[in-house]
Amino acid sequence: MNYRGPYRVRADRNKPMPRIEHSGDAIVRVTRSCICGSDLHLYHGMVPDTRIGTTFGHEFVGVVEEVGPDVTKLKVGDNVLVPFNVACGKCVFCEQQLFGNCHESNPEATAVGGIFGYSHTAGGYDGGQAEYVRVPYADVGPMIIPDDMDHDDAVLLTDVLPTGYQAAEMAGIKPGDTVVVFGAGPIGIMAAKCAWLFGAGRVIVIDHLEYRLEFVKNYAQCEAYNFRSLEDPVLFIKKTTDWIGADVCIDAVGCEAAGSAFHTITGRKMMLQSGSAIALHWAINAVKKGGIVSIVGVYGPTGNIIPIGNVVNKGLTLRANQASVKRLLPRLIEHVQSGRIDPKAIVTHRVPLEEVADAYHIFSAKLDNCIKPILIPPS
Ligand code: NAD
Ligand code: ZN
């Protein structure tokens, strides 16, 4: 696919084949890629330095087509899943398993490490919503897909499940805790599911899309509420926790797109500017004093306004990061193989790569009960 500007993407037959640029690169022939809520921030024009012509796609699996001379762990023909982080494996951050914060893969940025298909603020790497993709540091990120693993599960291990899991992990959930997850997209669904693994006593998900609330209620065995039918979600959380507040809140929403934007804050309807951090507002206000807010929602534009005064006054801990996929893969593969988590259950759409523009539109506008679309390149 090819980014042409906000709300415009298309399949591009003329884009040249990627080639080995460094001795540690591999070329992967993509067999499946997903569209992620993170891609929507790019699609909505919310991420600085998203250049025309970029190929998005940081969730993909495929077959190794070619390897550079220094690649030792992969060979041509291997089926691989590729974490969304581009990570060198040896910088000061990778050494601490902070693969989402790799320095070498994106040395110019002040914060994020390299990410496939995620603008020049994340290193300018082309992504996997394509037939072929160049995978740098091929001995570090890619993992051979176990023979018995469904490739739909494998592609959801490149981001969605690890991110949901890390959201729950960062929340520091203690046995019996009440966990509130804002957002019932793929990430919020996985965060709700994983919250139980850390001993949550009660899991509540907030969204406004009925079909997603219905899905998460069954999939994650949790409570699910529509914020449009609540007087005020913060008040609701307070009332249902004896006015104490949730033990932890998870933001699995991120910043608002232009025009998506009106919500209720403490009873008042407000128009919000694009880039607003409404779910994060709610999370900060709904968590108890001394509680933890875990943020995996992505905030593309700088200067998102949050109620930092409440963070100080309530003595909150905010924890946030891009998921460190490679760190989490071993334990998550075990959860998938044991049947405790079934990631592929969230896949609602399979769309030929040529129809990428339709797939983006459906996923962005939340049409046709879409939860997670997979793009299939021509074989
Ligand atoms: P998605 O767009 O499918 O889902 C977002 C959901 O949030 C939607 O169901 C929407 O209706 C809901 N929502 C919107 N405003 C809300 C509000 N105020 N309160 C509650 N719910 C609200 O996206 P997704 O794929 O689930 O991704 C969710 C977020 O996680 C995005 O910001 C994405 O960029 C981010 N993400 C982060 C990482 C990471 O490593 N940190 C990885 C993947 C995705
Ligand atoms: Zn993603």
Short mmCIF file of N, CA and C and ligand atoms in Angstrom, two decimals, residues 36-39 58-59 84 159-160 187 372, ligand 2:
data_model
loop_
_atom_site.label_atom_id
_atom_site.label_comp_id
_atom_site.label_asym_id
_atom_site.label_seq_id
_atom_site.Cartn_x
_atom_site.Cartn_y
_atom_site.Cartn_z
N CYS A 36 -3.81 -1.87 12.00
CA CYS A 36 -3.84 -1.67 13.46
C CYS A 36 -4.45 -0.30 13.76
N GLY A 37 -4.98 -0.16 14.97
CA GLY A 37 -5.44 1.16 15.40
C GLY A 37 -4.32 2.19 15.30
N SER A 38 -3.08 1.75 15.44
CA SER A 38 -1.95 2.68 15.29
C SER A 38 -1.86 3.19 13.85
N ASP A 39 -2.18 2.33 12.89
CA ASP A 39 -2.17 2.78 11.49
C ASP A 39 -3.21 3.88 11.27
N HIS A 58 2.89 -2.70 10.38
CA HIS A 58 3.89 -3.18 11.34
C HIS A 58 3.47 -4.52 11.94
N GLU A 59 2.38 -5.10 11.42
CA GLU A 59 1.92 -6.41 11.91
C GLU A 59 1.88 -7.34 10.70
N PHE A 84 6.67 -5.80 15.74
CA PHE A 84 6.54 -4.48 15.10
C PHE A 84 7.72 -3.56 15.39
N ASP A 159 2.03 -7.77 17.56
CA ASP A 159 1.71 -6.51 18.22
C ASP A 159 0.53 -6.66 19.19
N VAL A 160 -0.63 -7.09 18.67
CA VAL A 160 -1.88 -6.93 19.42
C VAL A 160 -1.86 -7.63 20.78
N ILE A 187 -6.69 -3.94 21.01
CA ILE A 187 -5.76 -3.78 22.13
C ILE A 187 -6.49 -3.85 23.47
N LYS A 372 -10.91 -6.57 13.57
CA LYS A 372 -9.52 -6.65 13.11
C LYS A 372 -9.49 -7.13 11.66
ZN ZN B 2 -0.26 -2.46 15.62
#
